[in-house]
Coordinates of C-alpha atoms (C1' of nucleotides) in Angstrom, one line a residue:
Chain A
X1 CA 84.6 41.2 -69.9
X2 CA 82.6 44.3 -69.2
X3 CA 79.8 44.0 -66.7
X4 CA 77.2 45.8 -68.6
X5 CA 74.3 47.6 -67.0
X6 CA 72.3 50.0 -69.1
X7 CA 73.7 53.1 -67.3
X8 CA 77.3 51.9 -67.8
X9 CA 76.6 51.2 -71.5
X10 CA 75.2 54.7 -71.9
X11 CA 78.2 56.2 -70.2
X12 CA 80.5 54.2 -72.4
X13 CA 78.6 55.3 -75.5
X14 CA 78.9 58.9 -74.6
X15 CA 82.5 58.4 -73.5
X16 CA 83.5 57.1 -76.9
X17 CA 81.6 60.0 -78.6
X18 CA 83.8 62.3 -76.5
X19 CA 86.9 60.4 -77.3
X20 CA 86.5 60.4 -81.0
X21 CA 85.6 64.1 -81.1
X22 CA 82.0 63.6 -82.1
X23 CA 81.3 65.5 -78.9
X24 CA 84.0 68.2 -78.9
X25 CA 85.4 69.9 -75.7
X26 CA 82.9 72.5 -74.6
X27 CA 80.2 70.9 -76.7
X28 CA 76.8 70.3 -75.3
X29 CA 75.5 66.8 -74.7
X30 CA 71.9 65.8 -75.7
X31 CA 69.5 66.5 -72.9
X32 CA 68.7 63.8 -70.4
X33 CA 65.2 63.5 -71.8
X34 CA 66.5 63.0 -75.3
X35 CA 69.0 60.4 -74.2
X36 CA 66.4 58.6 -72.2
X37 CA 64.3 58.2 -75.3
X38 CA 67.2 57.4 -77.6
X39 CA 68.3 54.5 -75.4
X40 CA 64.9 53.5 -74.3
X41 CA 65.5 53.9 -70.6
X42 CA 64.1 56.1 -67.8
X43 CA 65.5 59.5 -67.1
X44 CA 67.0 58.3 -63.9
X45 CA 69.2 55.8 -65.8
X46 CA 70.6 58.5 -68.0
X47 CA 71.2 60.7 -65.0
X48 CA 73.2 57.9 -63.5
X49 CA 75.3 57.5 -66.6
X50 CA 76.0 61.2 -66.5
X51 CA 77.0 61.0 -62.9
X52 CA 79.6 58.4 -63.9
X53 CA 81.0 60.7 -66.5
X54 CA 81.0 63.6 -64.1
X55 CA 83.0 61.7 -61.5
X56 CA 85.4 60.7 -64.2
X57 CA 85.9 64.4 -64.9
X58 CA 84.8 64.1 -68.5
X59 CA 81.7 66.3 -68.3
X60 CA 80.2 69.0 -66.2
X61 CA 76.6 69.9 -66.0
X62 CA 74.9 73.2 -65.3
X63 CA 71.4 73.0 -64.0
X64 CA 68.9 74.6 -66.3
X65 CA 71.4 74.8 -69.1
X66 CA 72.8 71.5 -70.1
X67 CA 75.7 69.1 -69.8
X68 CA 79.0 69.9 -71.5
X69 CA 82.2 68.2 -72.3
X70 CA 84.9 69.5 -70.1
X71 CA 87.6 71.5 -71.7
X72 CA 91.2 70.7 -71.0
X73 CA 92.9 73.1 -68.6
X74 CA 96.1 74.9 -69.3
X75 CA 98.7 73.1 -67.3
X76 CA 101.5 74.6 -65.3
X77 CA 104.7 72.8 -65.0
X78 CA 106.2 73.1 -61.5
X79 CA 109.9 72.5 -61.0
X80 CA 112.6 73.6 -58.6
X81 CA 113.1 76.7 -60.7
X82 CA 110.1 78.3 -59.1
X83 CA 112.1 78.6 -55.9
X84 CA 115.1 80.1 -57.6
X85 CA 117.1 82.7 -55.6
X86 CA 116.8 85.3 -58.3
X87 CA 113.1 85.3 -57.9
X88 CA 113.2 86.4 -54.3
X89 CA 116.7 87.5 -53.4
X90 CA 117.0 91.3 -53.0
X91 CA 119.9 93.4 -51.9
X92 CA 117.7 95.2 -49.4
X93 CA 114.4 94.0 -48.2
X94 CA 112.0 96.6 -49.7
X95 CA 108.8 95.0 -48.4
X96 CA 107.7 96.8 -45.3
X97 CA 104.5 97.3 -43.3
X98 CA 102.9 100.7 -43.4
X99 CA 100.9 102.5 -40.7
X100 CA 97.3 101.6 -41.6
X101 CA 96.7 98.1 -40.4
X102 CA 93.5 96.7 -42.0
X103 CA 90.8 95.5 -39.7
X104 CA 90.3 92.4 -41.8
X105 CA 92.9 89.7 -41.7
X106 CA 91.8 88.5 -45.2
X107 CA 92.2 90.6 -48.2
X108 CA 91.9 90.1 -51.9
X109 CA 94.5 91.0 -54.4
X110 CA 95.5 89.9 -57.9
X111 CA 95.6 86.2 -57.6
X112 CA 96.0 85.7 -53.9
X113 CA 94.3 85.9 -50.6
X114 CA 96.2 85.7 -47.4
X115 CA 95.4 85.1 -43.7
X116 CA 98.1 85.2 -41.0
X117 CA 97.5 83.9 -37.6
X118 CA 99.6 83.0 -34.5
X119 CA 98.8 79.5 -33.5
X120 CA 100.2 76.5 -31.5
X121 CA 102.1 73.9 -33.5
X122 CA 100.3 70.6 -33.9
X123 CA 102.0 67.3 -34.2
X124 CA 102.9 67.5 -37.8
X125 CA 104.1 71.1 -37.9
X126 CA 106.1 70.6 -34.7
X127 CA 107.9 67.6 -36.1
X128 CA 108.6 69.3 -39.4
X129 CA 110.0 72.4 -37.8
X130 CA 111.8 70.6 -35.1
X131 CA 110.0 72.2 -32.2
X132 CA 107.7 71.0 -29.4
X133 CA 104.0 70.5 -29.9
X134 CA 102.2 73.6 -28.7
X135 CA 105.0 75.9 -29.4
X136 CA 103.9 79.2 -31.1
X137 CA 104.1 79.3 -34.9
X138 CA 102.9 81.7 -37.5
X139 CA 100.5 80.2 -40.0
X140 CA 100.2 82.0 -43.3
X141 CA 97.4 80.6 -45.4
X142 CA 97.0 81.6 -49.0
X143 CA 94.6 80.8 -51.8
X144 CA 96.1 81.3 -55.2
X145 CA 93.9 82.1 -58.2
X146 CA 94.4 82.3 -61.9
X147 CA 92.0 83.8 -64.4
X148 CA 89.7 84.3 -61.5
X149 CA 89.6 80.6 -60.6
X150 CA 91.3 79.2 -57.5
X151 CA 94.0 76.8 -58.4
X152 CA 95.7 75.9 -55.2
X153 CA 96.2 76.7 -51.5
X154 CA 99.5 77.1 -49.8
X155 CA 99.8 77.3 -46.0
X156 CA 103.1 78.0 -44.5
X157 CA 104.3 77.6 -41.0
X158 CA 107.2 79.5 -39.4
X159 CA 108.7 79.5 -36.0
X160 CA 107.5 82.6 -34.2
X161 CA 110.9 83.9 -33.3
X162 CA 112.1 83.5 -36.8
X163 CA 109.6 85.9 -38.3
X164 CA 108.2 88.0 -35.4
X165 CA 107.7 91.6 -36.5
X166 CA 108.7 90.9 -40.1
X167 CA 106.7 91.5 -43.2
X168 CA 105.5 87.9 -43.0
X169 CA 103.3 88.7 -40.0
X170 CA 101.7 91.5 -41.9
X171 CA 98.3 90.1 -42.9
X172 CA 98.1 92.1 -46.1
X173 CA 98.9 90.1 -49.2
X174 CA 101.7 91.1 -51.4
X175 CA 103.9 92.2 -48.5
X176 CA 105.5 88.9 -47.9
X177 CA 103.7 87.2 -50.8
X178 CA 105.2 85.8 -54.0
X179 CA 108.1 84.0 -52.5
X180 CA 108.8 87.0 -50.3
X181 CA 108.7 84.7 -47.3
X182 CA 112.1 83.4 -48.4
X183 CA 113.5 87.0 -48.6
X184 CA 112.3 87.7 -45.1
X185 CA 113.9 84.6 -43.7
X186 CA 117.2 85.4 -45.6
X187 CA 117.2 88.9 -44.1
X188 CA 117.1 87.3 -40.7
X189 CA 120.1 85.3 -41.4
X190 CA 118.1 82.2 -42.2
X191 CA 119.0 81.6 -45.8
X192 CA 116.8 79.0 -47.5
X193 CA 119.1 76.4 -48.9
X194 CA 117.4 73.1 -49.4
X195 CA 113.9 71.9 -50.0
X196 CA 112.2 68.6 -49.5
X197 CA 108.9 68.1 -51.3
X198 CA 106.5 65.3 -50.6
X199 CA 103.8 64.8 -53.2
X200 CA 100.6 62.7 -52.9
X201 CA 97.2 62.6 -54.6
X202 CA 93.8 61.8 -53.3
X203 CA 90.2 62.9 -53.6
X204 CA 89.4 66.2 -52.0
X205 CA 87.5 66.7 -48.8
X206 CA 84.2 68.6 -49.1
X207 CA 85.8 71.8 -47.8
X208 CA 88.6 71.6 -50.4
X209 CA 86.1 70.9 -53.2
X210 CA 84.2 74.0 -52.2
X211 CA 87.3 76.2 -51.7
X212 CA 88.9 75.3 -55.0
X213 CA 85.6 75.1 -56.8
X214 CA 86.5 71.6 -57.9
X215 CA 84.1 69.8 -60.3
X216 CA 83.1 66.3 -59.4
X217 CA 85.8 63.8 -60.2
X218 CA 88.7 66.1 -59.9
X219 CA 91.4 64.8 -57.5
X220 CA 93.8 67.1 -55.6
X221 CA 97.5 66.8 -55.2
X222 CA 98.8 67.5 -51.7
X223 CA 102.3 68.9 -51.5
X224 CA 104.2 69.1 -48.3
X225 CA 107.4 71.2 -48.4
X226 CA 110.1 71.6 -45.8
X227 CA 112.7 74.3 -46.3
X228 CA 116.0 74.2 -44.5
X229 CA 119.1 76.3 -44.1
X230 CA 122.5 75.2 -45.1
X231 CA 122.9 73.8 -41.6
X232 CA 119.8 71.6 -42.0
X233 CA 117.7 73.7 -39.7
X234 CA 114.1 73.7 -40.9
X235 CA 112.8 77.3 -41.3
X236 CA 109.5 76.7 -43.1
X237 CA 107.0 74.0 -43.4
X238 CA 104.3 74.4 -46.0
X239 CA 101.3 72.4 -47.2
X240 CA 99.6 73.0 -50.5
X241 CA 96.4 71.6 -52.1
X242 CA 96.4 71.7 -55.9
X243 CA 93.6 71.1 -58.3
X244 CA 95.2 68.0 -60.0
X245 CA 94.2 68.8 -63.6
X246 CA 96.1 72.1 -63.7
X247 CA 99.6 71.0 -62.7
X248 CA 102.5 68.8 -63.5
X249 CA 105.5 68.4 -61.2
X250 CA 108.8 67.9 -62.8
X251 CA 112.1 66.9 -61.3
X252 CA 115.5 66.3 -62.9
X253 CA 118.3 64.8 -60.9
X254 CA 121.4 62.7 -61.3
X255 CA 121.1 59.0 -60.5
X256 CA 122.5 58.6 -57.0
X257 CA 125.2 56.1 -56.0
Chain B
X1 CA 76.7 77.6 -46.5
X2 CA 76.2 73.9 -47.3
X3 CA 73.6 73.1 -49.8
X4 CA 71.8 70.4 -48.1
X5 CA 69.9 67.6 -49.8
X6 CA 69.0 64.6 -47.7
X7 CA 71.5 62.3 -49.5
X8 CA 74.3 64.7 -48.8
X9 CA 73.3 65.1 -45.2
X10 CA 73.3 61.3 -44.7
X11 CA 76.7 61.2 -46.4
X12 CA 78.0 63.9 -44.1
X13 CA 76.6 62.1 -41.1
X14 CA 78.3 58.9 -42.0
X15 CA 81.5 60.8 -42.9
X16 CA 81.8 62.3 -39.5
X17 CA 81.1 58.9 -37.8
X18 CA 84.0 57.6 -39.8
X19 CA 86.2 60.7 -38.9
X20 CA 85.6 60.4 -35.2
X21 CA 86.3 56.7 -35.1
X22 CA 82.7 55.7 -34.3
X23 CA 82.9 53.7 -37.5
X24 CA 86.5 52.3 -37.4
X25 CA 88.5 51.3 -40.5
X26 CA 87.3 47.9 -41.6
X27 CA 84.1 48.3 -39.7
X28 CA 80.8 47.6 -41.2
X29 CA 78.2 50.3 -41.9
X30 CA 74.6 49.8 -41.0
X31 CA 72.6 48.3 -43.8
X32 CA 71.0 50.4 -46.5
X33 CA 67.6 49.4 -45.1
X34 CA 68.5 50.3 -41.6
X35 CA 69.8 53.7 -42.6
X36 CA 66.7 54.4 -44.7
X37 CA 64.6 53.8 -41.7
X38 CA 66.8 55.7 -39.3
X39 CA 66.9 58.8 -41.5
X40 CA 63.3 58.4 -42.7
X41 CA 64.1 58.3 -46.4
X42 CA 63.8 55.8 -49.2
X43 CA 66.5 53.2 -49.9
X44 CA 67.5 54.9 -53.0
X45 CA 68.5 58.0 -51.1
X46 CA 70.7 56.1 -48.8
X47 CA 72.3 54.3 -51.7
X48 CA 73.0 57.6 -53.2
X49 CA 74.7 58.8 -50.0
X50 CA 76.9 55.7 -50.1
X51 CA 77.8 56.3 -53.7
X52 CA 79.1 59.7 -52.6
X53 CA 81.2 58.1 -49.9
X54 CA 82.5 55.5 -52.3
X55 CA 83.6 58.1 -54.8
X56 CA 85.4 59.9 -52.0
X57 CA 87.3 56.7 -51.3
X58 CA 85.9 56.5 -47.8
X59 CA 84.0 53.2 -48.0
X60 CA 83.8 50.1 -50.2
X61 CA 80.7 47.9 -50.6
X62 CA 80.5 44.2 -51.2
X63 CA 77.2 43.1 -52.6
X64 CA 75.6 40.6 -50.4
X65 CA 77.9 41.3 -47.5
X66 CA 77.8 45.0 -46.5
X67 CA 79.5 48.3 -46.8
X68 CA 82.8 48.8 -45.0
X69 CA 85.1 51.7 -44.0
X70 CA 88.2 51.5 -46.1
X71 CA 91.4 50.7 -44.4
X72 CA 94.4 53.0 -45.0
X73 CA 97.0 51.4 -47.3
X74 CA 100.6 51.0 -46.4
X75 CA 102.3 53.9 -48.2
X76 CA 105.6 53.6 -50.1
X77 CA 107.8 56.6 -50.3
X78 CA 109.4 57.0 -53.7
X79 CA 112.6 59.0 -54.0
X80 CA 115.6 59.1 -56.2
X81 CA 117.2 56.5 -54.1
X82 CA 115.2 53.8 -55.8
X83 CA 117.3 54.3 -58.9
X84 CA 120.6 54.2 -57.0
X85 CA 123.5 52.7 -58.9
X86 CA 124.3 50.1 -56.2
X87 CA 120.8 48.7 -56.8
X88 CA 121.6 47.7 -60.4
X89 CA 125.3 48.1 -61.0
X90 CA 127.1 44.7 -61.4
X91 CA 130.6 44.0 -62.4
X92 CA 129.5 41.5 -65.0
X93 CA 126.0 41.3 -66.3
X94 CA 124.8 38.0 -64.8
X95 CA 121.3 38.1 -66.3
X96 CA 121.1 36.0 -69.4
X97 CA 118.6 34.2 -71.5
X98 CA 118.5 30.4 -71.3
X99 CA 117.6 28.0 -74.1
X100 CA 113.9 27.3 -73.4
X101 CA 112.0 30.3 -74.7
X102 CA 108.4 30.4 -73.4
X103 CA 105.6 30.4 -75.9
X104 CA 103.8 33.0 -73.9
X105 CA 105.1 36.6 -73.9
X106 CA 103.5 37.1 -70.5
X107 CA 104.5 35.4 -67.4
X108 CA 103.8 35.7 -63.8
X109 CA 106.4 35.9 -61.1
X110 CA 106.7 37.2 -57.6
X111 CA 105.3 40.7 -57.9
X112 CA 105.6 41.3 -61.6
X113 CA 104.2 40.5 -65.0
X114 CA 106.1 41.5 -68.1
X115 CA 105.3 41.8 -71.8
X116 CA 107.9 42.8 -74.3
X117 CA 107.0 43.8 -77.9
X118 CA 108.8 45.5 -80.8
X119 CA 106.6 48.4 -81.9
X120 CA 106.8 51.7 -83.8
X121 CA 107.4 54.8 -81.8
X122 CA 104.4 57.1 -81.5
X123 CA 104.6 60.8 -81.2
X124 CA 105.2 60.9 -77.5
X125 CA 107.8 58.1 -77.4
X126 CA 109.6 59.4 -80.4
X127 CA 109.9 62.9 -79.0
X128 CA 111.1 61.6 -75.6
X129 CA 113.8 59.3 -77.2
X130 CA 114.8 61.8 -79.8
X131 CA 113.9 59.6 -82.7
X132 CA 111.5 59.8 -85.6
X133 CA 107.9 58.7 -85.4
X134 CA 107.5 55.2 -86.6
X135 CA 111.1 54.2 -85.7
X136 CA 111.3 50.7 -84.1
X137 CA 111.3 50.7 -80.3
X138 CA 111.1 47.9 -77.7
X139 CA 108.1 48.3 -75.4
X140 CA 108.5 46.6 -72.0
X141 CA 105.2 46.7 -70.1
X142 CA 105.1 45.5 -66.5
X143 CA 102.4 45.3 -63.8
X144 CA 103.8 45.4 -60.3
X145 CA 102.0 43.7 -57.5
X146 CA 102.4 43.8 -53.7
X147 CA 100.7 41.4 -51.4
X148 CA 98.9 40.0 -54.3
X149 CA 97.4 43.4 -55.3
X150 CA 98.4 45.3 -58.3
X151 CA 100.0 48.6 -57.3
X152 CA 101.2 50.2 -60.4
X153 CA 102.2 49.7 -64.1
X154 CA 105.5 50.7 -65.6
X155 CA 106.0 50.7 -69.4
X156 CA 109.4 51.4 -70.7
X157 CA 110.5 52.2 -74.2
X158 CA 114.0 51.7 -75.6
X159 CA 115.5 52.4 -79.0
X160 CA 115.7 49.0 -80.7
X161 CA 119.5 49.3 -81.5
X162 CA 120.2 50.1 -77.9
X163 CA 118.8 46.8 -76.5
X164 CA 118.5 44.4 -79.4
X165 CA 119.5 40.9 -78.4
X166 CA 120.0 41.9 -74.8
X167 CA 118.2 40.5 -71.7
X168 CA 115.7 43.3 -72.0
X169 CA 114.2 41.8 -75.1
X170 CA 113.8 38.5 -73.3
X171 CA 110.1 38.4 -72.4
X172 CA 110.5 36.4 -69.2
X173 CA 110.2 38.5 -66.1
X174 CA 113.2 38.8 -63.7
X175 CA 115.7 38.7 -66.5
X176 CA 115.8 42.4 -67.1
X177 CA 113.4 43.1 -64.3
X178 CA 114.0 45.0 -61.1
X179 CA 116.0 47.8 -62.5
X180 CA 117.9 45.4 -64.6
X181 CA 117.1 47.5 -67.6
X182 CA 119.7 50.0 -66.3
X183 CA 122.3 47.3 -66.0
X184 CA 121.7 46.2 -69.5
X185 CA 122.0 49.8 -70.9
X186 CA 125.2 50.3 -68.9
X187 CA 126.7 47.1 -70.3
X188 CA 126.1 48.6 -73.7
X189 CA 128.1 51.6 -72.9
X190 CA 124.9 53.7 -72.2
X191 CA 125.4 54.5 -68.6
X192 CA 122.2 56.0 -67.1
X193 CA 123.2 59.3 -65.5
X194 CA 120.2 61.6 -65.2
X195 CA 116.5 61.2 -64.8
X196 CA 113.6 63.6 -65.4
X197 CA 110.3 62.7 -63.8
X198 CA 107.0 64.3 -64.6
X199 CA 104.2 63.6 -62.1
X200 CA 100.5 64.3 -62.6
X201 CA 97.3 63.0 -61.0
X202 CA 93.9 62.3 -62.6
X203 CA 91.0 59.9 -62.4
X204 CA 91.7 56.5 -64.0
X205 CA 90.4 55.3 -67.3
X206 CA 88.1 52.3 -67.1
X207 CA 90.9 50.1 -68.3
X208 CA 93.3 51.3 -65.6
X209 CA 90.6 50.9 -62.9
X210 CA 90.1 47.3 -64.0
X211 CA 93.8 46.5 -64.3
X212 CA 94.8 48.0 -61.0
X213 CA 91.6 46.9 -59.3
X214 CA 90.9 50.4 -58.1
X215 CA 88.0 51.1 -55.9
X216 CA 85.7 53.9 -56.9
X217 CA 87.1 57.2 -56.0
X218 CA 90.7 56.3 -56.2
X219 CA 92.8 58.6 -58.4
X220 CA 95.9 57.5 -60.2
X221 CA 99.3 59.2 -60.5
X222 CA 100.9 59.1 -63.8
X223 CA 104.7 59.3 -63.8
X224 CA 106.6 59.9 -67.0
X225 CA 110.3 59.3 -66.7
X226 CA 113.1 60.0 -69.1
X227 CA 116.6 58.6 -68.5
X228 CA 119.7 60.1 -70.2
X229 CA 123.4 59.4 -70.4
X230 CA 125.9 61.8 -69.2
X231 CA 125.9 63.3 -72.7
X232 CA 122.2 64.0 -72.4
X233 CA 121.2 61.3 -74.8
X234 CA 117.9 59.7 -73.9
X235 CA 118.1 56.0 -73.5
X236 CA 114.8 55.1 -71.8
X237 CA 111.3 56.6 -71.7
X238 CA 108.9 55.1 -69.2
X239 CA 105.3 55.7 -68.2
X240 CA 103.9 54.4 -64.9
X241 CA 100.3 54.5 -63.6
X242 CA 100.2 54.3 -59.8
X243 CA 97.3 53.7 -57.4
X244 CA 97.4 57.1 -55.7
X245 CA 96.7 56.0 -52.2
X246 CA 99.7 53.7 -52.0
X247 CA 102.5 56.1 -52.8
X248 CA 104.2 59.4 -51.8
X249 CA 106.9 60.9 -54.0
X250 CA 109.7 62.7 -52.2
X251 CA 112.3 65.0 -53.6
X252 CA 115.1 66.8 -51.9
X253 CA 117.1 69.4 -53.8
X254 CA 119.1 72.6 -53.2
X255 CA 117.4 75.9 -54.0
X256 CA 118.6 76.9 -57.5
X257 CA 120.1 80.2 -58.3
Chain C
dT1 C1' 67.4 30.8 -47.4
dA2 C1' 67.4 35.2 -45.7
dG3 C1' 69.8 39.4 -46.0
dT4 C1' 72.9 42.4 -48.7
dG5 C1' 74.1 46.1 -52.1
dG6 C1' 73.0 47.5 -57.0
dT7 C1' 70.0 48.9 -60.6
dC8 C1' 65.9 50.3 -62.9
dT9 C1' 61.2 52.4 -63.5
dA10 C1' 57.5 55.9 -63.5
dG11 C1' 56.2 59.8 -61.7
dA12 C1' 56.7 63.9 -59.0
dC13 C1' 58.7 68.3 -57.6
dC14 C1' 62.4 71.7 -57.4
dA15 C1' 65.8 75.4 -58.7
dC16 C1' 67.9 77.1 -62.3
dT17 C1' 68.7 79.1 -67.1
dT18 C1' 67.2 80.8 -71.3
dC19 C1' 64.3 83.3 -74.2
Chain D
dA1 C1' 57.1 80.2 -69.9
dA2 C1' 59.5 76.4 -71.5
dG3 C1' 63.3 73.5 -70.9
dT4 C1' 67.2 72.0 -68.1
dG5 C1' 69.7 69.0 -64.7
dG6 C1' 69.0 67.2 -59.8
dT7 C1' 66.7 64.8 -56.3
dC8 C1' 63.4 61.9 -54.1
dT9 C1' 59.9 58.1 -53.6
dA10 C1' 57.9 53.4 -53.8
dG11 C1' 58.2 49.4 -55.5
dA12 C1' 60.4 45.9 -58.2
dC13 C1' 64.0 42.6 -59.6
dC14 C1' 68.7 40.9 -59.6
dA15 C1' 73.3 38.8 -58.2
dC16 C1' 75.7 37.9 -54.5
dT17 C1' 77.0 36.4 -49.6
dA18 C1' 76.7 33.9 -45.5
dA19 C1' 74.7 30.8 -42.3

DNA sequence: TAGTGGTCTAGACCACTTC
DNA sequence: AAGTGGTCTAGACCACTAA
């Protein structure tokens, strides 16, 4: 039934100790040397067992300190409500650029970094926005953090003419941040009306793992979002990478005919 | 910038060869022994590099044969349309049990196994169905396959009184299969009207990895679905485990106020 | 039967943490 | 300074695949 190499057996043994609470979340595992002696194997074999558990997301190890049972993350539930009008709709657009442009295009602020650049649309972006490949688009790349830890990235693309000169093209975070992109589009007569979200999961690339400080064995969820006006005209395409363990997506809808 | 151990460097080297197409999908990697010589390291170090790539889902290895670049899966796009009325609504319920009950509760049929059991509701199921813990519910566990490979599981829970004696409680697949559960509920005056889907991603348990024949480094997407009548009464709770690389979930909705 | 990936050992060295 | 996880080596053995 179970193909049973020593390293797998040790992993299974520790796994069940974690499952039954004998090793509680945050608790420290016995040292590699202790386990090697306990199971009568070499240190390498125990290390391998721990590698298995790490890639399963059950433990993390800190060199010089020990290996610990991973604590469950607080989970955020993401639904359509996060895009609700009342969250971004304002009578007058209060966001505005001031006169001291920062030399750096990246700044840090409570929970969000931002980088805005004018680029040429690639295949995917062009198709999503209904423009030609190579057409100019503004890319607005953000990294969201929570409790000092990065939780997800969100990179939006806008047609240049739609947002040129607006607060969106101001690189400082907070100006167009926090849904403010929708307010800017609305102020230009491009009211966001409909959203399509595509959701898929996969293992992270090495860059993503570094950027989001992902432990081994943590998948990412990639969200691709297209926002359209009431006429069906796409006004924003966005791509987000989320640390999987911190989010749940929730949708409620009537059964279609 | 990049902490650079030999095994990681080798992994990175192979990773870029895969990315630029030098090693095409389905192509065979050089042997461990060849790579060990090429990079001037021990066999173990090359093996470790390949383990990294396996957990990233980039390659799979077959003992005795070689290591191969994984081929991209055909991806199914899942949206609300899969629950559309026209897919399950029938004027008269044609599904029916015949007279020869099978001794086995599990049967195999084109693309689906099924197992039906009467159990007591646990905490999660009870809460979802709005009943008390321990109340009797029918559990209908299915494993869906495609091209002979398992793609996902789907386990539904119904209140006993809602489906007792119906085609749903018939263990043979195909009777209530293929959305037929909705038709049965409708025939009982419990028209499915609204669905809530919760979607999350994580690494598989060992059981799930075995059941879905997941290669190392393949995450799963867990979908929890609650179906309600127009009155808001929950009539089905379902839990599905999907091999992440084979699916995309897609939702289109108007921006709420 | 020759070649393949997979696992294990014993010993070594390293960077890091903790005291 | 002592203890920790992490990595690497050299060599061994195994189960499996393919000709």
